[in-house]
Each structure stands twice: as C-alpha cells, then as structure tokens.
Coordinates of C-alpha atoms in Angstrom, one line a residue:
M14 CA 2.5 4.1 -26.9
A15 CA 1.9 4.7 -23.3
E16 CA 1.6 1.1 -22.4
L17 CA 5.0 0.3 -23.7
K18 CA 6.9 2.9 -21.7
H19 CA 9.1 1.4 -19.1
E20 CA 7.5 2.2 -15.8
Q21 CA 9.5 4.1 -13.2
Q22 CA 10.8 2.0 -10.4
D23 CA 8.6 3.6 -7.8
T24 CA 5.5 2.9 -9.9
E25 CA 6.0 -0.7 -10.5
H26 CA 7.8 -1.8 -7.3
K27 CA 7.2 0.6 -4.4
T28 CA 4.3 0.8 -2.0
S29 CA 3.4 4.5 -2.3
T30 CA 2.1 6.8 0.2
N31 CA -1.1 7.1 -1.6
L32 CA -0.8 3.8 -3.1
I33 CA -3.1 2.4 -0.7
P34 CA -5.5 5.0 0.1
A35 CA -8.6 3.6 -0.1
V36 CA -6.1 2.3 -2.5
Q37 CA -7.4 -0.8 -3.0
G38 CA -10.8 -1.7 -2.8
K39 CA -11.6 -3.8 0.2
A40 CA -9.7 -2.6 3.3
V41 CA -6.6 -4.5 3.8
A42 CA -6.3 -3.9 7.5
E43 CA -9.7 -5.4 8.0
Q44 CA -7.7 -8.6 7.9
V45 CA -4.3 -7.3 9.1
A46 CA -4.0 -9.8 11.8
A47 CA -1.1 -9.8 14.3
P48 CA 1.3 -12.7 13.9
S49 CA -0.4 -14.4 16.7
N50 CA -3.5 -14.9 14.6
G51 CA -1.4 -17.0 12.4
N52 CA -3.8 -17.4 9.5
K53 CA -3.1 -21.1 10.1
Q54 CA -5.7 -22.2 7.7
E55 CA -3.8 -20.6 4.9
K56 CA -0.4 -21.9 5.8
G57 CA 1.0 -24.1 3.1
K58 CA -2.3 -23.8 1.1
E59 CA -1.9 -23.9 -2.6
K60 CA -5.2 -23.7 -4.4
E61 CA -5.7 -25.4 -7.8
F62 CA -7.3 -23.6 -10.6
T63 CA -11.1 -24.0 -10.4
E64 CA -13.5 -24.2 -13.3
Q65 CA -15.2 -21.0 -12.0
A66 CA -11.9 -19.1 -11.9
A67 CA -11.2 -20.3 -15.5
E68 CA -14.6 -19.0 -16.6
N69 CA -14.0 -15.7 -14.9
A70 CA -10.7 -15.4 -16.6
A71 CA -12.2 -16.2 -20.0
E72 CA -14.9 -13.6 -19.5
E73 CA -12.3 -11.0 -18.6
L74 CA -10.2 -12.0 -21.6
L75 CA -13.2 -11.2 -23.9
E76 CA -12.9 -7.7 -22.6
T77 CA -9.4 -7.3 -24.0
P78 CA -9.4 -4.6 -26.7
P79 CA -9.5 -6.1 -30.2
Q80 CA -6.6 -5.9 -32.5
T81 CA -6.0 -2.6 -34.3
P82 CA -8.0 -2.8 -37.5
R83 CA -6.2 -2.7 -40.9
M84 CA -2.8 -3.1 -39.4
S85 CA -0.3 -4.6 -41.8
P86 CA 1.6 -7.8 -40.7
E87 CA 4.8 -5.7 -40.6
M88 CA 3.2 -3.2 -38.2
M89 CA 1.8 -6.0 -36.1
E90 CA 5.3 -7.5 -35.8
K91 CA 6.7 -4.1 -34.9
H92 CA 4.3 -3.6 -32.1
Y93 CA 4.7 -7.2 -30.9
A94 CA 8.5 -6.6 -30.7
L95 CA 7.9 -3.4 -28.6
V96 CA 5.7 -5.2 -26.1
A97 CA 8.2 -8.1 -26.0
A98 CA 11.0 -5.7 -25.3
E99 CA 9.0 -4.3 -22.4
I100 CA 8.4 -7.8 -21.0
V101 CA 12.1 -8.6 -21.2
S102 CA 13.2 -5.3 -19.8
S103 CA 10.8 -5.4 -16.8
E104 CA 11.8 -9.0 -16.2
E105 CA 15.4 -8.1 -16.0
Y106 CA 14.8 -5.4 -13.4
Y107 CA 12.6 -7.8 -11.4
V108 CA 15.0 -10.6 -11.5
G109 CA 17.8 -8.3 -10.5
K110 CA 16.0 -7.2 -7.4
L111 CA 15.2 -10.9 -6.5
Q112 CA 18.9 -11.7 -6.8
Y113 CA 19.7 -8.8 -4.6
V114 CA 17.4 -10.0 -1.9
V115 CA 18.8 -13.5 -2.0
N116 CA 22.5 -12.6 -2.4
K117 CA 22.8 -9.4 -0.5
V118 CA 20.1 -9.7 2.2
K119 CA 19.1 -13.3 3.0
Q120 CA 22.5 -14.9 2.6
P121 CA 24.5 -12.3 4.6
L122 CA 21.9 -12.5 7.4
T123 CA 22.4 -16.2 7.5
T124 CA 26.2 -15.8 7.6
I125 CA 26.4 -13.1 10.3
K126 CA 23.7 -14.8 12.4
V127 CA 21.9 -11.6 13.2
L128 CA 18.7 -13.6 13.3
P129 CA 17.8 -17.2 14.1
L130 CA 17.6 -19.4 11.0
Y131 CA 13.9 -20.1 11.5
D132 CA 13.2 -16.4 11.5
I133 CA 15.2 -15.9 8.3
N134 CA 13.4 -18.8 6.5
F135 CA 10.0 -17.5 7.7
V136 CA 10.6 -13.9 6.6
F137 CA 11.9 -14.7 3.1
G138 CA 9.6 -17.6 2.4
N139 CA 10.3 -19.4 -0.9
I140 CA 11.9 -16.4 -2.6
E141 CA 14.9 -18.4 -3.6
I142 CA 12.7 -20.8 -5.5
I143 CA 10.9 -17.9 -7.3
T144 CA 14.3 -16.4 -8.1
R145 CA 15.7 -19.5 -9.7
Y146 CA 12.5 -20.0 -11.7
N147 CA 12.4 -16.4 -13.0
E148 CA 16.1 -16.5 -13.8
L149 CA 15.4 -19.5 -16.1
M150 CA 12.4 -17.8 -17.7
L151 CA 14.5 -14.6 -18.3
S152 CA 17.2 -16.6 -20.0
Q153 CA 14.5 -18.0 -22.4
L154 CA 12.8 -14.7 -23.0
R155 CA 16.2 -13.2 -24.1
Q156 CA 16.2 -15.7 -26.9
Y157 CA 13.4 -13.8 -28.6
K158 CA 14.5 -11.7 -31.6
P159 CA 12.1 -9.6 -33.7
G160 CA 11.0 -11.6 -36.7
G161 CA 12.7 -14.7 -35.4
A162 CA 11.4 -18.2 -34.9
V163 CA 11.3 -18.0 -31.1
R164 CA 8.0 -16.5 -29.9
L165 CA 7.0 -15.6 -26.3
G166 CA 3.8 -17.6 -26.0
T167 CA 5.3 -21.0 -25.5
I168 CA 7.9 -19.7 -23.1
I169 CA 5.4 -17.9 -20.9
L170 CA 3.0 -20.8 -21.0
K171 CA 5.7 -23.1 -19.5
M172 CA 6.1 -20.5 -16.7
T173 CA 2.5 -20.9 -15.6
D174 CA 3.2 -24.4 -14.3
F175 CA 5.2 -22.8 -11.5
L176 CA 2.6 -20.2 -10.4
K177 CA 1.8 -22.1 -7.3
N178 CA 5.1 -21.0 -5.9
Y179 CA 3.8 -17.4 -6.0
I180 CA 0.6 -18.4 -4.2
A181 CA 2.6 -19.9 -1.4
Y182 CA 4.8 -16.8 -1.2
V183 CA 1.8 -14.4 -1.1
N184 CA 0.0 -16.5 1.5
N185 CA 3.0 -16.1 3.8
F186 CA 3.7 -12.5 3.1
V187 CA 1.5 -10.7 5.6
Q188 CA 2.7 -12.7 8.5
A189 CA 6.3 -12.3 7.3
M190 CA 5.9 -8.5 7.3
A191 CA 4.5 -8.6 10.8
R192 CA 7.5 -10.6 11.9
I193 CA 10.0 -8.2 10.3
T194 CA 8.4 -5.3 12.3
E195 CA 8.7 -7.2 15.5
L196 CA 12.3 -8.1 14.9
T197 CA 13.2 -4.6 13.8
K198 CA 11.9 -3.2 17.1
K199 CA 13.7 -5.5 19.4
N200 CA 16.9 -6.4 17.5
K201 CA 19.2 -3.5 17.1
A202 CA 21.7 -5.4 14.9
F203 CA 18.9 -6.4 12.5
R204 CA 17.7 -2.8 12.4
T205 CA 21.2 -1.5 11.6
F206 CA 21.5 -4.1 8.8
L207 CA 18.3 -3.0 7.2
E208 CA 19.3 0.6 7.3
R209 CA 22.5 -0.2 5.5
I210 CA 20.5 -2.1 2.9
Q211 CA 18.3 0.9 2.2
R212 CA 21.4 3.2 1.8
D213 CA 22.8 0.8 -0.8
K214 CA 22.5 2.1 -4.4
A215 CA 22.2 -1.4 -5.7
S216 CA 18.9 -1.7 -3.9
D217 CA 17.8 1.5 -5.5
N218 CA 17.4 2.7 -1.9
L219 CA 14.4 0.5 -1.4
D220 CA 13.7 -0.8 2.1
L221 CA 13.2 -4.5 2.8
L222 CA 9.4 -4.3 2.7
S223 CA 9.5 -2.7 -0.8
L224 CA 11.8 -5.4 -2.1
L225 CA 9.8 -8.3 -0.6
V226 CA 6.5 -7.0 -2.0
M227 CA 7.8 -7.3 -5.6
P228 CA 6.7 -10.9 -6.2
V229 CA 3.2 -10.0 -4.9
Q230 CA 3.0 -7.3 -7.5
R231 CA 4.5 -9.3 -10.4
I232 CA 1.6 -11.6 -11.5
P233 CA -0.9 -8.7 -12.1
R234 CA 1.8 -7.0 -14.1
Y235 CA 2.2 -10.2 -16.2
V236 CA -1.5 -10.1 -16.9
L237 CA -1.4 -6.6 -18.3
L238 CA 1.6 -7.3 -20.5
L239 CA 0.1 -10.5 -21.9
K240 CA -3.1 -8.7 -22.8
E241 CA -1.1 -6.1 -24.7
L242 CA 1.0 -8.8 -26.5
L243 CA -2.2 -10.6 -27.6
K244 CA -3.4 -7.4 -29.4
Y245 CA -0.5 -7.8 -31.8
T246 CA -0.5 -11.5 -32.2
P247 CA -2.3 -12.8 -35.3
P248 CA -5.2 -15.0 -34.1
G249 CA -5.1 -18.7 -34.9
E250 CA -1.3 -19.0 -34.7
E251 CA 0.3 -21.3 -32.2
D252 CA 1.8 -18.3 -30.4
A253 CA -1.6 -16.8 -30.0
M254 CA -3.1 -20.0 -28.6
S255 CA -0.2 -20.4 -26.2
L256 CA -0.6 -16.8 -25.0
E257 CA -4.3 -17.2 -24.5
K258 CA -3.8 -20.3 -22.3
A259 CA -1.1 -18.6 -20.3
L260 CA -3.3 -15.6 -19.8
H261 CA -6.2 -17.8 -18.6
K262 CA -3.9 -19.3 -16.0
M263 CA -2.3 -16.0 -15.0
M264 CA -5.7 -14.4 -14.5
S265 CA -6.9 -17.2 -12.3
V266 CA -3.9 -16.9 -10.1
A267 CA -4.0 -13.1 -10.2
D268 CA -7.6 -13.1 -8.9
E269 CA -6.4 -15.1 -5.9
I270 CA -3.3 -13.0 -5.4
N271 CA -4.9 -9.7 -5.9
N272 CA -6.8 -9.7 -2.6
R273 CA -3.7 -10.7 -0.8
K274 CA -1.7 -8.1 -2.7
K275 CA -4.0 -5.4 -1.5
E276 CA -3.6 -6.6 2.0
A277 CA 0.1 -6.9 1.7
E278 CA 0.7 -3.4 0.2
N279 CA -1.6 -1.8 2.8
L280 CA 0.1 -3.6 5.6
A281 CA 3.5 -2.7 4.3
Q282 CA 2.4 1.0 4.3
M283 CA 1.2 0.7 7.9
Y284 CA 4.5 -0.8 9.0
K285 CA 6.4 2.0 7.2
I286 CA 4.3 4.6 9.1
Q287 CA 4.9 2.9 12.4
N288 CA 8.6 2.7 11.8
N289 CA 8.7 6.4 10.9
L290 CA 7.3 7.5 14.2
V291 CA 9.6 8.7 17.0
A292 CA 9.6 5.9 19.5
D293 CA 8.7 7.8 22.6
S294 CA 5.5 9.2 21.1
A295 CA 4.5 6.3 18.8
P296 CA 1.1 4.8 19.5
P297 CA 0.6 1.2 18.5
L298 CA -0.9 1.5 15.0
L299 CA -1.3 -2.2 14.1
T300 CA -4.7 -3.6 15.0
P301 CA -6.6 -6.4 13.3
S302 CA -9.3 -4.0 11.9
R303 CA -7.2 -0.9 11.1
R304 CA -6.4 0.0 7.6
Y305 CA -4.5 2.9 6.0
V306 CA -6.6 5.4 4.0
L307 CA -4.5 8.5 3.1
E308 CA -1.9 11.0 4.4
G309 CA -0.9 14.5 3.7
D310 CA 0.2 17.9 5.0
L311 CA -2.3 20.1 6.8
Q312 CA -2.2 23.3 8.9
E313 CA -3.4 23.2 12.5
Y314 CA -4.8 26.4 13.9
A315 CA -4.6 26.9 17.7
V316 CA -5.1 29.5 20.4
G317 CA -2.5 32.3 20.5
G318 CA -0.5 31.5 17.4
G319 CA -0.4 31.1 13.7
P320 CA -0.9 28.0 11.6
Q321 CA 1.4 25.1 12.4
P322 CA 2.4 22.5 9.8
R323 CA 1.2 19.0 10.6
R324 CA 1.6 15.6 8.8
C325 CA -1.7 13.9 9.1
F326 CA -2.4 10.2 8.6
L327 CA -6.0 8.9 8.2
F328 CA -6.9 5.4 9.1
N329 CA -10.3 3.8 8.8
D330 CA -10.8 4.2 12.6
A331 CA -8.5 7.1 13.6
L332 CA -6.9 10.4 12.6
M333 CA -3.2 10.7 13.6
I334 CA -1.7 14.2 13.7
T335 CA 2.1 14.4 13.8
V336 CA 4.9 17.0 13.4
A337 CA 8.0 16.3 11.4
T338 CA 11.2 16.0 13.4
S339 CA 13.4 15.1 10.5
K340 CA 13.1 13.8 7.0
H341 CA 10.5 11.0 7.0
M342 CA 10.4 10.9 10.9
Y343 CA 7.4 12.2 12.8
K344 CA 6.4 12.8 16.4
T345 CA 2.8 12.0 17.3
R346 CA 0.8 14.8 18.7
Q347 CA -2.6 13.1 18.8
L348 CA -4.4 9.9 17.7
I349 CA -8.0 10.8 17.5
P350 CA -10.5 7.8 17.5
L351 CA -13.0 8.6 14.7
P352 CA -16.0 6.8 16.4
D353 CA -15.7 9.1 19.4
C354 CA -15.3 12.5 17.7
E355 CA -17.5 15.0 16.0
L356 CA -16.6 16.4 12.6
V357 CA -17.5 20.0 11.7
A358 CA -17.7 21.1 8.1
P359 CA -16.1 24.4 7.0
S360 CA -19.5 26.0 6.5
S361 CA -20.8 25.0 10.0
A362 CA -17.9 25.5 12.4
E363 CA -20.2 27.2 14.9
Q364 CA -21.6 23.8 15.7
V365 CA -18.4 22.4 17.2
A366 CA -19.1 23.6 20.7
S367 CA -22.5 22.1 21.0
A368 CA -21.4 18.9 19.2
A369 CA -18.5 18.4 21.5
G370 CA -20.5 18.9 24.7
T371 CA -20.4 21.5 27.5
A372 CA -17.3 20.1 29.0
H373 CA -15.3 20.9 25.9
P374 CA -12.5 23.3 26.9
Q375 CA -11.9 24.7 23.4
P376 CA -15.2 25.3 21.6
V377 CA -14.8 26.9 18.2
H378 CA -17.2 29.4 16.6
R379 CA -17.3 31.1 13.2
T380 CA -18.4 34.7 13.5
A381 CA -20.8 36.0 10.8
S382 CA -19.1 39.3 10.6
S383 CA -15.5 38.4 10.2
G384 CA -15.8 34.9 8.7
R385 CA -13.0 33.9 11.1
L386 CA -12.9 31.0 13.5
T387 CA -12.9 32.2 17.1
V388 CA -11.3 29.8 19.6
L389 CA -12.5 30.1 23.2
A390 CA -10.0 28.8 25.7
R391 CA -9.9 28.4 29.5
K392 CA -6.7 29.7 31.2
L393 CA -5.7 30.0 34.9
S394 CA -4.9 33.5 36.1
S395 CA -1.5 33.5 37.7
S396 CA -2.6 36.0 40.3
T397 CA -6.0 34.7 41.3
M398 CA -5.7 31.1 40.2
K399 CA -9.3 31.5 39.0
K400 CA -10.5 30.2 35.7
Q401 CA -11.2 32.9 33.2
R402 CA -12.7 32.6 29.8
E403 CA -11.1 34.6 26.9
A404 CA -11.7 34.6 23.2
V405 CA -8.8 34.7 20.8
T406 CA -9.5 35.3 17.2
V407 CA -7.3 33.2 14.9
P408 CA -7.4 34.0 11.1
V409 CA -8.4 30.7 9.6
P410 CA -9.2 29.9 6.0
D411 CA -12.9 29.6 5.2
H412 CA -12.3 26.0 4.0
A413 CA -10.9 24.9 7.4
F414 CA -12.7 22.1 9.2
A415 CA -12.7 20.9 12.8
V416 CA -12.5 17.6 14.6
A417 CA -13.8 17.6 18.2
T418 CA -13.5 15.1 21.0
H419 CA -14.8 15.4 24.5
D420 CA -11.7 17.3 25.6
K421 CA -10.3 19.1 22.6
T422 CA -11.0 20.5 19.2
V423 CA -8.5 20.5 16.4
T424 CA -8.9 22.9 13.6
L425 CA -7.3 21.9 10.3
A426 CA -7.0 23.2 6.8
A427 CA -5.2 22.1 3.6
K428 CA -3.7 24.5 1.1
T429 CA -6.7 24.6 -1.1
A430 CA -10.5 24.3 -0.6
D431 CA -10.6 21.2 -2.8
E432 CA -7.9 19.4 -0.7
S433 CA -9.7 20.4 2.6
A434 CA -13.0 19.1 1.1
A435 CA -11.3 15.8 0.1
W436 CA -10.0 15.3 3.7
F437 CA -13.3 16.2 5.2
E438 CA -15.1 13.7 3.0
A439 CA -12.6 11.0 3.7
I440 CA -12.9 11.4 7.4
R441 CA -16.7 11.6 7.2
M442 CA -16.9 8.3 5.2
C443 CA -14.7 6.5 7.7
R444 CA -16.8 7.7 10.6
R445 CA -20.0 6.7 8.8
E446 CA -18.5 3.2 8.2
W447 CA -18.0 2.8 11.9
Q448 CA -21.4 4.2 12.8
D449 CA -23.0 1.7 10.4
K450 CA -21.0 -1.1 12.0
R451 CA -22.2 -0.1 15.4
K452 CA -25.8 0.1 14.3
S453 CA -25.5 -3.4 12.8
F454 CA -23.9 -4.7 16.1
F455 CA -26.6 -3.3 18.3
A456 CA -29.4 -4.5 15.9
V457 CA -28.0 -8.0 16.2
S458 CA -27.6 -7.8 20.0
T459 CA -31.2 -6.7 20.5

C-alpha cells in the first residue's frame, strides 16, 4: 500500500524547489521578517492546548477513513505491523539526522570556536532536548513486535507530553535561519564548515537548512502515520484509545506548527536561492513581504540572436531572470518588479509597445503574416552617431509571452505551451494580488 512505502529522503526531509510554490497556502514571506523584527512576542512562547483546538482536532479525526470492512483480525494485525514498521523506520532516519546535527555540527562548531557561543545556541535552539527525547521514544518503539504485548498507542501517547519542545523550536526557527544567512555571508570559516558538512555522505549531502527544518516537518508526519495506524486498530481496545488521545494532541500542535512550517520552508527556499546567486550580481531577495512562488528553465528571445537559456525565479512581487554559471550557481540578469511591469499574453504580443509606453526602447510586435515576434531596437550608427530604428525578426514560439517595463521588454517561452501558460498565469496572479493591495491602500487613504 502506497502509504506504507518508505518515503524518499528528499520527499520527507528536504525543502524542494517546487516545494513551496504557492507551495503552501498562505504566503510565507508575508511574514518573513528580518532578524531585526525579532518576533519578540513569540519568543519563549509555548501555547497550551485550547478547547477549540481540541474540538478542531476531533472534527478532523472524524474524517479519518473508516477501517477496511470485513477484514479479519489476522489481516488487521498484519497491516498494523506494516504501519508500525514504517513508524519505526522513519523515526530511525529522523533520529539519525538529529544526532548528526548535534554531534557533527553543533558540537564541533562549539569546539573550534568558529562562532560565538550565543550564536550557536540561537541557531540550534533546543535541538539537543528534542534529540534526547526522540532517542528515548525510538528505543521504546523498537520494543514493538508484531503480535506481541507491546503496542504503540501508550508509547506515542507518552511522547505528546513533550510536544511543547517542538513548539519552542519552531517559534525560533525563522529567526535562526535568518541568522545563519547573515553569518554565512560575513564569516568565511563558518561558510567553509557548512560546505564541508554538505559534502559529507553521513549528512546525505543535505545542507544545514535542510537538516534543521526536519523537526518542523516531523509533527505533521506523525499525524499522518497515527491516522493510518488507527485504521488497523480494533476500536475499544486500550491501544486504540491511547492512539486517539495521542492523535488529538498531535493535531492540536500540528495546527499551530503548520503555519510556522510553511513559513520556515518557504524562508529556507529563499535563503537557498540567495546563497546560490553569484555575489557580485545578487540583489537582496529577503524582504518582509516577499515570498517564493516557483522557478524553472525558460528561453529568452532577444535582438540579433537565438534563444538563450535562463533560470527564472518568480516571487510574489518580482520576476528574477538568471543565467547558470555552474551547477546550482546563477548570475542575476534582471530583477523585474511585478507591480511596475506589463504582462503580454502569447496571443496579444502586439500590445507590448503600447502597454510599455512610447519611451520603450524595445517594443515587440507579432506580425499577422508570419506569426513571429518582431523586436524593434534602437542602435547608434557608428558613422553618423544618429539613432536609427531597425526591425529584427526573431523566430519565437507562438506560446511565448512578454514582460515589459518602462525601459525594456523581455520575451520568454517555456518548452511547451502548457508550461508557458502556467508561468504566464502565475505571474498574472502575482501582479493582480499587488494591484488589489494597492487599490485597498488607496481606498483606505482616501
């Protein structure tokens, strides 16, 4: 059964390129505050389970698929054992990575004194407490044997008494990621240390951000596994009652963590992009209201040449166009603010010139006869030094679209019409969101 397959490491533990695209509901970077913002009100905050949260958890629990009808006790136990094996296996991987962070990252940093102690404690938070706690839980989970007396419900229920440690960790996570980025930029020894960690096979070549985000992702994973385990636990048994109580508590905490998880994963992706930009061309990407939407490979069509490969990154307020310089490293060509640009659909490219304004040096037209985009450029004559206007016809796919600012038009196309349409729609929605915000602002102001 698909739910029981052990997830690949990059599915359960990494923050993927498209992990975040609009990845996650409410935009993370709407709250991605610089460390100076501090989120002071949240510091040290550990919320108790509320009656409302418990009610929400109970309602969601009712949506859990019912047990498979007409399943024999033997088959129930067989499926229970399979889910239990998945719980133990994923916990072993998770605890192994926690131990790696503590023993191979935090402790060496403390010993070699690459960072001040207060920075180390801030960056890693209470991860040592979480590690010790999960080591204990893992040792108890390993006592389970199919058909044996030890069941998982009681073990996991005891675990929920320590969930507040996860809340504290998650509340500190966003600020910790911001601090890591600052330290990486200005501390060469720390940057070299992190590069060595990522090359280490024992880390599965994960970077520090991917390792530190694991506790943020773990509670939602527990919820999914407990729901699956309950499907194969006979109702009314002590094990079933313990699992239900544990699930209620897990879901209450997961609700609280989930919003922070989205923010943390999106922020981690933003930092990863920032760190993968060549320094001399890298614009500052991290702003309080900016969030990551998607990225991908497009072709740019320009005057006097064929299509050029570009790696494009879409944020909720800007489109960044880059060119690859090496594996996972990019040089920024343009960062186009979406509120200040015009977007021209593939079927109406002739509107670019008028949309961009008369001062636009590179208006784009689609000719009815050829179906090609014609790029009009201004060049200086080397002999007369007078501006001359010439038209250069560039063969561009019919599904290309254009993004125009006051001084330039960029014509882009994906490999397929569907991909181009997806990019066009994503950019359009981001622009519309900003336009709506502006209208709301001016309405309030007047």
